[in-house]
Amino acid sequence: MTDRFYLTTPIYYPNAEPHVGHVYTTMAADTIARYHRLAGDDTFFLTGTDEHGIKMVKTAVEQGIEPTVLVDRVVAVFQEVWKELKISNDDFIRTTQPRHKIGVQKIVEKLLASGDIYLGSYEGWYDEGQEEFVTETAAKDQQYKSAISGRPLVRYKEGSYFFRLSKYAPAVLKYIREHDDFVLPATRRNEVISKLEQGVEDLSISRASLKWGIPMPNDPKHVVYVWIDALSNYITALGYGSNDQSLFDKYWPVNLHLIGKEILWFHAVYWPAMLMSLGLPLPRRIFAHGWWTADGRKMSKSMGNFIGLEKIRELAARYGIDSLRYYLLRAAPFGHDLDWTEADFNKSLNELANVVGNCLNRMLNMVSKYRGSLPALGAMEDLDRNVLSQIRGLGPKLAHAYANCELQQCALLPVELARAANGFIDATAPFKLAKDPQQASRLDTVLHVAAQAIYATLVGLLPLMPEKAEAGLRQLGCDPTGKTIQQLLDAGLAVGHPIAAGQPLFVKPEAPK
Ligand code: ME8
């Protein structure tokens, strides 16, 4: 029986082109989605864009255009970039689509019907970049500036509908406390717990002064607060509230919401409270990853250290999309903050070329030169058994790493196997064995073990580096299509399989000028 796996990225604000942060989350989610497809799971991977709110209106005004023109223009860039970067999302939701608007209105109607929304008035601080209400205490602590962008907070005073967040907060807190792996990583989970312990107020969920949004169904002079609108995408994309709820019935609750750490509060508190009010099951897991900086500083265009779309396109064109994916996911344990440096980027390119590419090349050259096809395994020594046992361990270790969102491990485990295979080739010295006819059977065994190791490495890299791993497997004469990772690992490389010399798989970094 296959499992089903539903995962999402945040839906991004199309007020500017995607940059490395958006690419990071999306490539991480894509890797997990590909793993689950390769594990035979019925997988649904959703991304999209969050198109309402004051931030979008302000950007449109700055550019002298209507918000709809802005969003259509930038959303097209997001969609094009995900296509270029071979992101395998199954759907792309836009919050300006009728399917979403209808769903949000249904959701708000239900919240109204359960008595969880009431009319009041809001006076307080607002972070327009984050689209977030800020309490008086927090505003004071932050010197009335945004904790994220540093821009001044804005004072709001207006009539507004409120959601009874305070009614659900104790249940949300209890749920988070009782479910260790609902919110990850643990350090961020603890931050959410302590903030919840301080108590939360009801949430203002409508804006009367804003036109750009989804009208409140009971009072169209107000539009729905952009975070209530945005969070709903995770179910409206599945047809929740429409005539066809088959996807919702199949895929909800979501297995994984992948997000950045700065939006954890919305996902771990507002969203579960909304779902509780709707009587729906909660997500299985919310994972908040860390933030990219560059050369130890916050990325910014003015500092010239911004890893934007142009740079991403340039690197993908020069080194391949997969090398970029490898760098991003290998850079730090998933969940930690990350720092982009040219030196680290080059180091990871060298690692791919010197460890994986080199292992594949050595093996292809030796087998083609000495045998022409994969020889059978003969009598074994401890060295051989060690490598074979590492090969056998790869499938279960990867399964464990993917199940726990340890994406750095997902990158390193296969590469470490290739490193072990390189060490094995150095230790067994097949080029010397080849000179001695007495050692023919030993040479067969050594070549066999080395070949199985690089084959398993490439299979293990399929979710993370789909094109390079497949290209490598094709050099070995294998077509991985239609098989699960475990089937491919269990089958191994067939004895007698013809093997020819190969081409280098990876491009090395350019020497500094
Ligand atoms: O917050 N490092 O959209 P957004 C790592 N629309 N990841 C980063 C990053 C960085 N420096 N910068 C951005 C929104 N990200 C809302 C979400 S969801 C219902 C609504 C990634 O365009 C990271 O995933 O500001 C972060 O959470 C997301 O982009 C924020 O994208």
mmCIF file with all atom_site columns, N, CA, C and O and ligand atoms in Angstrom, residues 9-15 19-26 49-51 55 78 129-130 226-227 229-234 258-263 267 289-293 299 338, ligand 1:
data_model
loop_
_atom_site.group_PDB
_atom_site.id
_atom_site.type_symbol
_atom_site.label_atom_id
_atom_site.label_alt_id
_atom_site.label_comp_id
_atom_site.label_asym_id
_atom_site.label_entity_id
_atom_site.label_seq_id
_atom_site.pdbx_PDB_ins_code
_atom_site.Cartn_x
_atom_site.Cartn_y
_atom_site.Cartn_z
_atom_site.occupancy
_atom_site.B_iso_or_equiv
_atom_site.pdbx_formal_charge
_atom_site.auth_seq_id
_atom_site.auth_comp_id
_atom_site.auth_asym_id
_atom_site.auth_atom_id
_atom_site.pdbx_PDB_model_num
ATOM   1   N N   . THR A 1 9   ? 5.119  24.772 0.403   1.00 0.00 ? 9   THR A N   1
ATOM   2   C CA  . THR A 1 9   ? 6.036  25.872 0.737   1.00 0.00 ? 9   THR A CA  1
ATOM   3   C C   . THR A 1 9   ? 5.144  27.021 1.216   1.00 0.00 ? 9   THR A C   1
ATOM   4   O O   . THR A 1 9   ? 3.926  26.958 1.031   1.00 0.00 ? 9   THR A O   1
ATOM   5   N N   . PRO A 1 10  ? 5.737  28.098 1.764   1.00 0.00 ? 10  PRO A N   1
ATOM   6   C CA  . PRO A 1 10  ? 4.912  29.285 1.962   1.00 0.00 ? 10  PRO A CA  1
ATOM   7   C C   . PRO A 1 10  ? 4.442  29.756 0.582   1.00 0.00 ? 10  PRO A C   1
ATOM   8   O O   . PRO A 1 10  ? 5.075  29.425 -0.434  1.00 0.00 ? 10  PRO A O   1
ATOM   9   N N   . ILE A 1 11  ? 3.373  30.532 0.545   1.00 0.00 ? 11  ILE A N   1
ATOM   10  C CA  . ILE A 1 11  ? 3.068  31.195 -0.734  1.00 0.00 ? 11  ILE A CA  1
ATOM   11  C C   . ILE A 1 11  ? 3.745  32.563 -0.636  1.00 0.00 ? 11  ILE A C   1
ATOM   12  O O   . ILE A 1 11  ? 3.599  33.276 0.343   1.00 0.00 ? 11  ILE A O   1
ATOM   13  N N   . TYR A 1 12  ? 4.542  32.868 -1.646  1.00 0.00 ? 12  TYR A N   1
ATOM   14  C CA  . TYR A 1 12  ? 5.436  34.028 -1.573  1.00 0.00 ? 12  TYR A CA  1
ATOM   15  C C   . TYR A 1 12  ? 4.734  35.304 -2.023  1.00 0.00 ? 12  TYR A C   1
ATOM   16  O O   . TYR A 1 12  ? 3.846  35.271 -2.863  1.00 0.00 ? 12  TYR A O   1
ATOM   17  N N   . TYR A 1 13  ? 5.205  36.437 -1.475  1.00 0.00 ? 13  TYR A N   1
ATOM   18  C CA  . TYR A 1 13  ? 4.682  37.736 -1.897  1.00 0.00 ? 13  TYR A CA  1
ATOM   19  C C   . TYR A 1 13  ? 5.280  38.082 -3.260  1.00 0.00 ? 13  TYR A C   1
ATOM   20  O O   . TYR A 1 13  ? 6.513  38.199 -3.374  1.00 0.00 ? 13  TYR A O   1
ATOM   21  N N   . PRO A 1 14  ? 4.439  38.312 -4.255  1.00 0.00 ? 14  PRO A N   1
ATOM   22  C CA  . PRO A 1 14  ? 5.011  38.694 -5.560  1.00 0.00 ? 14  PRO A CA  1
ATOM   23  C C   . PRO A 1 14  ? 5.188  40.209 -5.667  1.00 0.00 ? 14  PRO A C   1
ATOM   24  O O   . PRO A 1 14  ? 4.797  40.809 -6.647  1.00 0.00 ? 14  PRO A O   1
ATOM   25  N N   . ASN A 1 15  ? 5.789  40.814 -4.641  1.00 0.00 ? 15  ASN A N   1
ATOM   26  C CA  . ASN A 1 15  ? 6.083  42.245 -4.740  1.00 0.00 ? 15  ASN A CA  1
ATOM   27  C C   . ASN A 1 15  ? 7.469  42.450 -5.343  1.00 0.00 ? 15  ASN A C   1
ATOM   28  O O   . ASN A 1 15  ? 7.840  43.547 -5.706  1.00 0.00 ? 15  ASN A O   1
ATOM   29  N N   . HIS A 1 19  ? 14.260 35.372 -4.724  1.00 0.00 ? 19  HIS A N   1
ATOM   30  C CA  . HIS A 1 19  ? 15.694 35.427 -4.448  1.00 0.00 ? 19  HIS A CA  1
ATOM   31  C C   . HIS A 1 19  ? 16.097 34.122 -3.777  1.00 0.00 ? 19  HIS A C   1
ATOM   32  O O   . HIS A 1 19  ? 15.297 33.178 -3.687  1.00 0.00 ? 19  HIS A O   1
ATOM   33  N N   . VAL A 1 20  ? 17.327 34.084 -3.279  1.00 0.00 ? 20  VAL A N   1
ATOM   34  C CA  . VAL A 1 20  ? 17.855 32.808 -2.791  1.00 0.00 ? 20  VAL A CA  1
ATOM   35  C C   . VAL A 1 20  ? 16.989 32.196 -1.678  1.00 0.00 ? 20  VAL A C   1
ATOM   36  O O   . VAL A 1 20  ? 16.862 30.970 -1.587  1.00 0.00 ? 20  VAL A O   1
ATOM   37  N N   . GLY A 1 21  ? 16.370 33.035 -0.833  1.00 0.00 ? 21  GLY A N   1
ATOM   38  C CA  . GLY A 1 21  ? 15.535 32.502 0.247   1.00 0.00 ? 21  GLY A CA  1
ATOM   39  C C   . GLY A 1 21  ? 14.362 31.703 -0.303  1.00 0.00 ? 21  GLY A C   1
ATOM   40  O O   . GLY A 1 21  ? 14.065 30.587 0.152   1.00 0.00 ? 21  GLY A O   1
ATOM   41  N N   . HIS A 1 22  ? 13.695 32.259 -1.312  1.00 0.00 ? 22  HIS A N   1
ATOM   42  C CA  . HIS A 1 22  ? 12.555 31.562 -1.919  1.00 0.00 ? 22  HIS A CA  1
ATOM   43  C C   . HIS A 1 22  ? 13.031 30.293 -2.629  1.00 0.00 ? 22  HIS A C   1
ATOM   44  O O   . HIS A 1 22  ? 12.388 29.250 -2.568  1.00 0.00 ? 22  HIS A O   1
ATOM   45  N N   . VAL A 1 23  ? 14.175 30.416 -3.283  1.00 0.00 ? 23  VAL A N   1
ATOM   46  C CA  . VAL A 1 23  ? 14.715 29.264 -4.011  1.00 0.00 ? 23  VAL A CA  1
ATOM   47  C C   . VAL A 1 23  ? 15.082 28.149 -3.019  1.00 0.00 ? 23  VAL A C   1
ATOM   48  O O   . VAL A 1 23  ? 14.823 26.968 -3.259  1.00 0.00 ? 23  VAL A O   1
ATOM   49  N N   . TYR A 1 24  ? 15.640 28.552 -1.891  1.00 0.00 ? 24  TYR A N   1
ATOM   50  C CA  . TYR A 1 24  ? 16.045 27.577 -0.867  1.00 0.00 ? 24  TYR A CA  1
ATOM   51  C C   . TYR A 1 24  ? 14.847 26.749 -0.390  1.00 0.00 ? 24  TYR A C   1
ATOM   52  O O   . TYR A 1 24  ? 14.870 25.507 -0.439  1.00 0.00 ? 24  TYR A O   1
ATOM   53  N N   . THR A 1 25  ? 13.801 27.436 0.073   1.00 0.00 ? 25  THR A N   1
ATOM   54  C CA  . THR A 1 25  ? 12.633 26.696 0.578   1.00 0.00 ? 25  THR A CA  1
ATOM   55  C C   . THR A 1 25  ? 12.043 25.815 -0.524  1.00 0.00 ? 25  THR A C   1
ATOM   56  O O   . THR A 1 25  ? 11.668 24.671 -0.281  1.00 0.00 ? 25  THR A O   1
ATOM   57  N N   . THR A 1 26  ? 11.983 26.373 -1.727  1.00 0.00 ? 26  THR A N   1
ATOM   58  C CA  . THR A 1 26  ? 11.311 25.649 -2.805  1.00 0.00 ? 26  THR A CA  1
ATOM   59  C C   . THR A 1 26  ? 12.139 24.444 -3.251  1.00 0.00 ? 26  THR A C   1
ATOM   60  O O   . THR A 1 26  ? 11.595 23.372 -3.515  1.00 0.00 ? 26  THR A O   1
ATOM   61  N N   . THR A 1 49  ? 1.520  31.922 -4.654  1.00 0.00 ? 49  THR A N   1
ATOM   62  C CA  . THR A 1 49  ? 1.807  33.330 -4.338  1.00 0.00 ? 49  THR A CA  1
ATOM   63  C C   . THR A 1 49  ? 0.690  33.958 -3.512  1.00 0.00 ? 49  THR A C   1
ATOM   64  O O   . THR A 1 49  ? -0.490 33.654 -3.697  1.00 0.00 ? 49  THR A O   1
ATOM   65  N N   . ASP A 1 50  ? 1.107  34.860 -2.642  1.00 0.00 ? 50  ASP A N   1
ATOM   66  C CA  . ASP A 1 50  ? 0.263  35.537 -1.648  1.00 0.00 ? 50  ASP A CA  1
ATOM   67  C C   . ASP A 1 50  ? 0.129  36.985 -2.127  1.00 0.00 ? 50  ASP A C   1
ATOM   68  O O   . ASP A 1 50  ? 1.046  37.773 -1.951  1.00 0.00 ? 50  ASP A O   1
ATOM   69  N N   . GLU A 1 51  ? -1.006 37.292 -2.758  1.00 0.00 ? 51  GLU A N   1
ATOM   70  C CA  . GLU A 1 51  ? -1.040 38.487 -3.604  1.00 0.00 ? 51  GLU A CA  1
ATOM   71  C C   . GLU A 1 51  ? -1.777 39.691 -3.029  1.00 0.00 ? 51  GLU A C   1
ATOM   72  O O   . GLU A 1 51  ? -1.813 40.735 -3.654  1.00 0.00 ? 51  GLU A O   1
ATOM   73  N N   . LYS A 1 55  ? 1.304  45.551 1.642   1.00 0.00 ? 55  LYS A N   1
ATOM   74  C CA  . LYS A 1 55  ? 2.649  45.546 1.051   1.00 0.00 ? 55  LYS A CA  1
ATOM   75  C C   . LYS A 1 55  ? 2.559  45.578 -0.487  1.00 0.00 ? 55  LYS A C   1
ATOM   76  O O   . LYS A 1 55  ? 3.296  46.310 -1.138  1.00 0.00 ? 55  LYS A O   1
ATOM   77  N N   . PHE A 1 78  ? 7.810  34.238 -11.047 1.00 0.00 ? 78  PHE A N   1
ATOM   78  C CA  . PHE A 1 78  ? 7.908  33.093 -10.140 1.00 0.00 ? 78  PHE A CA  1
ATOM   79  C C   . PHE A 1 78  ? 7.644  31.783 -10.902 1.00 0.00 ? 78  PHE A C   1
ATOM   80  O O   . PHE A 1 78  ? 8.411  30.825 -10.791 1.00 0.00 ? 78  PHE A O   1
ATOM   81  N N   . GLY A 1 129 ? 5.671  45.374 6.331   1.00 0.00 ? 129 GLY A N   1
ATOM   82  C CA  . GLY A 1 129 ? 6.471  44.445 5.536   1.00 0.00 ? 129 GLY A CA  1
ATOM   83  C C   . GLY A 1 129 ? 6.111  43.002 5.852   1.00 0.00 ? 129 GLY A C   1
ATOM   84  O O   . GLY A 1 129 ? 6.034  42.146 4.977   1.00 0.00 ? 129 GLY A O   1
ATOM   85  N N   . GLN A 1 130 ? 5.894  42.752 7.145   1.00 0.00 ? 130 GLN A N   1
ATOM   86  C CA  . GLN A 1 130 ? 5.558  41.396 7.596   1.00 0.00 ? 130 GLN A CA  1
ATOM   87  C C   . GLN A 1 130 ? 4.050  41.167 7.606   1.00 0.00 ? 130 GLN A C   1
ATOM   88  O O   . GLN A 1 130 ? 3.608  40.065 7.871   1.00 0.00 ? 130 GLN A O   1
ATOM   89  N N   . VAL A 1 226 ? -4.689 39.706 5.422   1.00 0.00 ? 226 VAL A N   1
ATOM   90  C CA  . VAL A 1 226 ? -3.925 38.939 4.439   1.00 0.00 ? 226 VAL A CA  1
ATOM   91  C C   . VAL A 1 226 ? -3.403 37.594 4.983   1.00 0.00 ? 226 VAL A C   1
ATOM   92  O O   . VAL A 1 226 ? -3.281 36.626 4.238   1.00 0.00 ? 226 VAL A O   1
ATOM   93  N N   . TRP A 1 227 ? -3.128 37.499 6.283   1.00 0.00 ? 227 TRP A N   1
ATOM   94  C CA  . TRP A 1 227 ? -2.638 36.204 6.783   1.00 0.00 ? 227 TRP A CA  1
ATOM   95  C C   . TRP A 1 227 ? -3.751 35.151 6.887   1.00 0.00 ? 227 TRP A C   1
ATOM   96  O O   . TRP A 1 227 ? -3.492 33.959 6.696   1.00 0.00 ? 227 TRP A O   1
ATOM   97  N N   . ASP A 1 229 ? -6.269 35.086 4.845   1.00 0.00 ? 229 ASP A N   1
ATOM   98  C CA  . ASP A 1 229 ? -6.388 34.797 3.414   1.00 0.00 ? 229 ASP A CA  1
ATOM   99  C C   . ASP A 1 229 ? -5.267 33.819 2.996   1.00 0.00 ? 229 ASP A C   1
ATOM   100 O O   . ASP A 1 229 ? -5.528 32.753 2.416   1.00 0.00 ? 229 ASP A O   1
ATOM   101 N N   . ALA A 1 230 ? -4.024 34.149 3.356   1.00 0.00 ? 230 ALA A N   1
ATOM   102 C CA  . ALA A 1 230 ? -2.880 33.367 2.871   1.00 0.00 ? 230 ALA A CA  1
ATOM   103 C C   . ALA A 1 230 ? -2.846 31.951 3.456   1.00 0.00 ? 230 ALA A C   1
ATOM   104 O O   . ALA A 1 230 ? -2.646 30.971 2.727   1.00 0.00 ? 230 ALA A O   1
ATOM   105 N N   . LEU A 1 231 ? -3.049 31.839 4.759   1.00 0.00 ? 231 LEU A N   1
ATOM   106 C CA  . LEU A 1 231 ? -2.954 30.504 5.382   1.00 0.00 ? 231 LEU A CA  1
ATOM   107 C C   . LEU A 1 231 ? -4.003 29.549 4.797   1.00 0.00 ? 231 LEU A C   1
ATOM   108 O O   . LEU A 1 231 ? -3.753 28.353 4.656   1.00 0.00 ? 231 LEU A O   1
ATOM   109 N N   . SER A 1 232 ? -5.142 30.129 4.425   1.00 0.00 ? 232 SER A N   1
ATOM   110 C CA  . SER A 1 232 ? -6.218 29.290 3.881   1.00 0.00 ? 232 SER A CA  1
ATOM   111 C C   . SER A 1 232 ? -5.820 28.585 2.587   1.00 0.00 ? 232 SER A C   1
ATOM   112 O O   . SER A 1 232 ? -6.445 27.597 2.188   1.00 0.00 ? 232 SER A O   1
ATOM   113 N N   . ASN A 1 233 ? -4.775 29.108 1.913   1.00 0.00 ? 233 ASN A N   1
ATOM   114 C CA  . ASN A 1 233 ? -4.402 28.507 0.619   1.00 0.00 ? 233 ASN A CA  1
ATOM   115 C C   . ASN A 1 233 ? -4.126 27.018 0.720   1.00 0.00 ? 233 ASN A C   1
ATOM   116 O O   . ASN A 1 233 ? -4.313 26.275 -0.227  1.00 0.00 ? 233 ASN A O   1
ATOM   117 N N   . TYR A 1 234 ? -3.649 26.604 1.907   1.00 0.00 ? 234 TYR A N   1
ATOM   118 C CA  . TYR A 1 234 ? -3.252 25.199 2.054   1.00 0.00 ? 234 TYR A CA  1
ATOM   119 C C   . TYR A 1 234 ? -4.446 24.247 1.914   1.00 0.00 ? 234 TYR A C   1
ATOM   120 O O   . TYR A 1 234 ? -4.264 23.074 1.639   1.00 0.00 ? 234 TYR A O   1
ATOM   121 N N   . LEU A 1 258 ? 6.502  23.482 5.044   1.00 0.00 ? 258 LEU A N   1
ATOM   122 C CA  . LEU A 1 258 ? 7.894  23.933 5.123   1.00 0.00 ? 258 LEU A CA  1
ATOM   123 C C   . LEU A 1 258 ? 7.893  25.458 5.022   1.00 0.00 ? 258 LEU A C   1
ATOM   124 O O   . LEU A 1 258 ? 7.340  26.010 4.071   1.00 0.00 ? 258 LEU A O   1
ATOM   125 N N   . ILE A 1 259 ? 8.519  26.118 5.995   1.00 0.00 ? 259 ILE A N   1
ATOM   126 C CA  . ILE A 1 259 ? 8.489  27.585 6.026   1.00 0.00 ? 259 ILE A CA  1
ATOM   127 C C   . ILE A 1 259 ? 9.816  28.116 6.559   1.00 0.00 ? 259 ILE A C   1
ATOM   128 O O   . ILE A 1 259 ? 10.625 27.351 7.081   1.00 0.00 ? 259 ILE A O   1
ATOM   129 N N   . GLY A 1 260 ? 10.001 29.428 6.478   1.00 0.00 ? 260 GLY A N   1
ATOM   130 C CA  . GLY A 1 260 ? 11.150 30.067 7.117   1.00 0.00 ? 260 GLY A CA  1
ATOM   131 C C   . GLY A 1 260 ? 10.782 30.439 8.547   1.00 0.00 ? 260 GLY A C   1
ATOM   132 O O   . GLY A 1 260 ? 9.602  30.596 8.872   1.00 0.00 ? 260 GLY A O   1
ATOM   133 N N   . LYS A 1 261 ? 11.795 30.620 9.386   1.00 0.00 ? 261 LYS A N   1
ATOM   134 C CA  . LYS A 1 261 ? 11.549 30.807 10.827  1.00 0.00 ? 261 LYS A CA  1
ATOM   135 C C   . LYS A 1 261 ? 10.734 32.053 11.170  1.00 0.00 ? 261 LYS A C   1
ATOM   136 O O   . LYS A 1 261 ? 10.062 32.101 12.195  1.00 0.00 ? 261 LYS A O   1
ATOM   137 N N   . GLU A 1 262 ? 10.777 33.071 10.277  1.00 0.00 ? 262 GLU A N   1
ATOM   138 C CA  . GLU A 1 262 ? 10.119 34.335 10.625  1.00 0.00 ? 262 GLU A CA  1
ATOM   139 C C   . GLU A 1 262 ? 8.600  34.256 10.524  1.00 0.00 ? 262 GLU A C   1
ATOM   140 O O   . GLU A 1 262 ? 7.908  35.166 10.974  1.00 0.00 ? 262 GLU A O   1
ATOM   141 N N   . ILE A 1 263 ? 8.076  33.170 9.935   1.00 0.00 ? 263 ILE A N   1
ATOM   142 C CA  . ILE A 1 263 ? 6.616  33.079 9.821   1.00 0.00 ? 263 ILE A CA  1
ATOM   143 C C   . ILE A 1 263 ? 6.067  31.874 10.595  1.00 0.00 ? 263 ILE A C   1
ATOM   144 O O   . ILE A 1 263 ? 4.964  31.411 10.338  1.00 0.00 ? 263 ILE A O   1
ATOM   145 N N   . HIS A 1 267 ? 2.001  30.145 11.439  1.00 0.00 ? 267 HIS A N   1
ATOM   146 C CA  . HIS A 1 267 ? 1.696  28.752 11.089  1.00 0.00 ? 267 HIS A CA  1
ATOM   147 C C   . HIS A 1 267 ? 1.439  27.882 12.313  1.00 0.00 ? 267 HIS A C   1
ATOM   148 O O   . HIS A 1 267 ? 0.654  26.945 12.258  1.00 0.00 ? 267 HIS A O   1
ATOM   149 N N   . HIS A 1 289 ? 12.705 26.500 8.772   1.00 0.00 ? 289 HIS A N   1
ATOM   150 C CA  . HIS A 1 289 ? 14.155 26.479 8.546   1.00 0.00 ? 289 HIS A CA  1
ATOM   151 C C   . HIS A 1 289 ? 14.772 27.847 8.838   1.00 0.00 ? 289 HIS A C   1
ATOM   152 O O   . HIS A 1 289 ? 14.061 28.819 9.092   1.00 0.00 ? 289 HIS A O   1
ATOM   153 N N   . GLY A 1 290 ? 16.103 27.899 8.751   1.00 0.00 ? 290 GLY A N   1
ATOM   154 C CA  . GLY A 1 290 ? 16.824 29.122 9.114   1.00 0.00 ? 290 GLY A CA  1
ATOM   155 C C   . GLY A 1 290 ? 16.899 30.112 7.960   1.00 0.00 ? 290 GLY A C   1
ATOM   156 O O   . GLY A 1 290 ? 16.354 29.884 6.880   1.00 0.00 ? 290 GLY A O   1
ATOM   157 N N   . TRP A 1 291 ? 17.601 31.187 8.218   1.00 0.00 ? 291 TRP A N   1
ATOM   158 C CA  . TRP A 1 291 ? 17.702 32.282 7.248   1.00 0.00 ? 291 TRP A CA  1
ATOM   159 C C   . TRP A 1 291 ? 19.079 32.386 6.641   1.00 0.00 ? 291 TRP A C   1
ATOM   160 O O   . TRP A 1 291 ? 20.090 32.253 7.328   1.00 0.00 ? 291 TRP A O   1
ATOM   161 N N   . TRP A 1 292 ? 19.104 32.694 5.351   1.00 0.00 ? 292 TRP A N   1
ATOM   162 C CA  . TRP A 1 292 ? 20.362 32.938 4.643   1.00 0.00 ? 292 TRP A CA  1
ATOM   163 C C   . TRP A 1 292 ? 20.843 34.360 4.889   1.00 0.00 ? 292 TRP A C   1
ATOM   164 O O   . TRP A 1 292 ? 20.076 35.316 4.780   1.00 0.00 ? 292 TRP A O   1
ATOM   165 N N   . THR A 1 293 ? 22.122 34.465 5.199   1.00 0.00 ? 293 THR A N   1
ATOM   166 C CA  . THR A 1 293 ? 22.788 35.751 5.150   1.00 0.00 ? 293 THR A CA  1
ATOM   167 C C   . THR A 1 293 ? 23.891 35.589 4.095   1.00 0.00 ? 293 THR A C   1
ATOM   168 O O   . THR A 1 293 ? 24.066 34.482 3.565   1.00 0.00 ? 293 THR A O   1
ATOM   169 N N   . MET A 1 299 ? 21.520 40.029 3.765   1.00 0.00 ? 299 MET A N   1
ATOM   170 C CA  . MET A 1 299 ? 21.652 40.292 2.325   1.00 0.00 ? 299 MET A CA  1
ATOM   171 C C   . MET A 1 299 ? 20.927 41.565 1.960   1.00 0.00 ? 299 MET A C   1
ATOM   172 O O   . MET A 1 299 ? 19.785 41.753 2.376   1.00 0.00 ? 299 MET A O   1
ATOM   173 N N   . LEU A 1 338 ? 22.026 30.125 7.759   1.00 0.00 ? 338 LEU A N   1
ATOM   174 C CA  . LEU A 1 338 ? 23.053 29.770 6.777   1.00 0.00 ? 338 LEU A CA  1
ATOM   175 C C   . LEU A 1 338 ? 23.719 31.031 6.253   1.00 0.00 ? 338 LEU A C   1
ATOM   176 O O   . LEU A 1 338 ? 23.098 32.078 6.181   1.00 0.00 ? 338 LEU A O   1
HETATM 177 O O1  . ME8 B 2 .   ? 6.245  35.565 4.221   1.00 0.00 ? 1   ME8 B O1  1
HETATM 178 N N1  . ME8 B 2 .   ? 16.587 32.842 4.043   1.00 0.00 ? 1   ME8 B N1  1
HETATM 179 O O2  . ME8 B 2 .   ? 6.192  35.581 1.904   1.00 0.00 ? 1   ME8 B O2  1
HETATM 180 P P1  . ME8 B 2 .   ? 7.700  35.983 1.525   1.00 0.00 ? 1   ME8 B P1  1
HETATM 181 C C1  . ME8 B 2 .   ? 15.843 31.739 3.978   1.00 0.00 ? 1   ME8 B C1  1
HETATM 182 N N2  . ME8 B 2 .   ? 3.587  35.556 1.922   1.00 0.00 ? 1   ME8 B N2  1
HETATM 183 N N3  . ME8 B 2 .   ? 14.572 31.725 3.545   1.00 0.00 ? 1   ME8 B N3  1
HETATM 184 C C2  . ME8 B 2 .   ? 14.040 32.882 3.149   1.00 0.00 ? 1   ME8 B C2  1
HETATM 185 C C3  . ME8 B 2 .   ? 14.778 34.094 3.190   1.00 0.00 ? 1   ME8 B C3  1
HETATM 186 C C4  . ME8 B 2 .   ? 16.110 34.045 3.651   1.00 0.00 ? 1   ME8 B C4  1
HETATM 187 N N4  . ME8 B 2 .   ? 16.911 35.113 3.711   1.00 0.00 ? 1   ME8 B N4  1
HETATM 188 N N5  . ME8 B 2 .   ? 13.975 35.073 2.723   1.00 0.00 ? 1   ME8 B N5  1
HETATM 189 C C5  . ME8 B 2 .   ? 12.784 34.490 2.387   1.00 0.00 ? 1   ME8 B C5  1
HETATM 190 C C6  . ME8 B 2 .   ? 5.649  35.499 3.157   1.00 0.00 ? 1   ME8 B C6  1
HETATM 191 N N6  . ME8 B 2 .   ? 12.821 33.165 2.636   1.00 0.00 ? 1   ME8 B N6  1
HETATM 192 C C7  . ME8 B 2 .   ? 4.166  35.185 3.156   1.00 0.00 ? 1   ME8 B C7  1
HETATM 193 C C8  . ME8 B 2 .   ? 3.981  33.714 3.445   1.00 0.00 ? 1   ME8 B C8  1
HETATM 194 S S1  . ME8 B 2 .   ? 2.457  31.530 3.782   1.00 0.00 ? 1   ME8 B S1  1
HETATM 195 C C9  . ME8 B 2 .   ? 0.847  31.210 4.075   1.00 0.00 ? 1   ME8 B C9  1
HETATM 196 C C10 . ME8 B 2 .   ? 2.550  33.261 3.520   1.00 0.00 ? 1   ME8 B C10 1
HETATM 197 C C11 . ME8 B 2 .   ? 11.754 32.174 2.359   1.00 0.00 ? 1   ME8 B C11 1
HETATM 198 O O3  . ME8 B 2 .   ? 7.707  36.241 0.057   1.00 0.00 ? 1   ME8 B O3  1
HETATM 199 C C12 . ME8 B 2 .   ? 11.288 31.483 3.628   1.00 0.00 ? 1   ME8 B C12 1
HETATM 200 O O4  . ME8 B 2 .   ? 10.595 30.315 3.283   1.00 0.00 ? 1   ME8 B O4  1
HETATM 201 O O5  . ME8 B 2 .   ? 8.199  37.037 2.434   1.00 0.00 ? 1   ME8 B O5  1
HETATM 202 C C13 . ME8 B 2 .   ? 10.299 32.479 4.164   1.00 0.00 ? 1   ME8 B C13 1
HETATM 203 O O6  . ME8 B 2 .   ? 9.398  31.948 5.103   1.00 0.00 ? 1   ME8 B O6  1
HETATM 204 C C14 . ME8 B 2 .   ? 9.590  32.885 2.881   1.00 0.00 ? 1   ME8 B C14 1
HETATM 205 O O7  . ME8 B 2 .   ? 10.624 32.874 1.878   1.00 0.00 ? 1   ME8 B O7  1
HETATM 206 C C15 . ME8 B 2 .   ? 8.936  34.254 2.990   1.00 0.00 ? 1   ME8 B C15 1
HETATM 207 O O8  . ME8 B 2 .   ? 8.505  34.638 1.742   1.00 0.00 ? 1   ME8 B O8  1
#
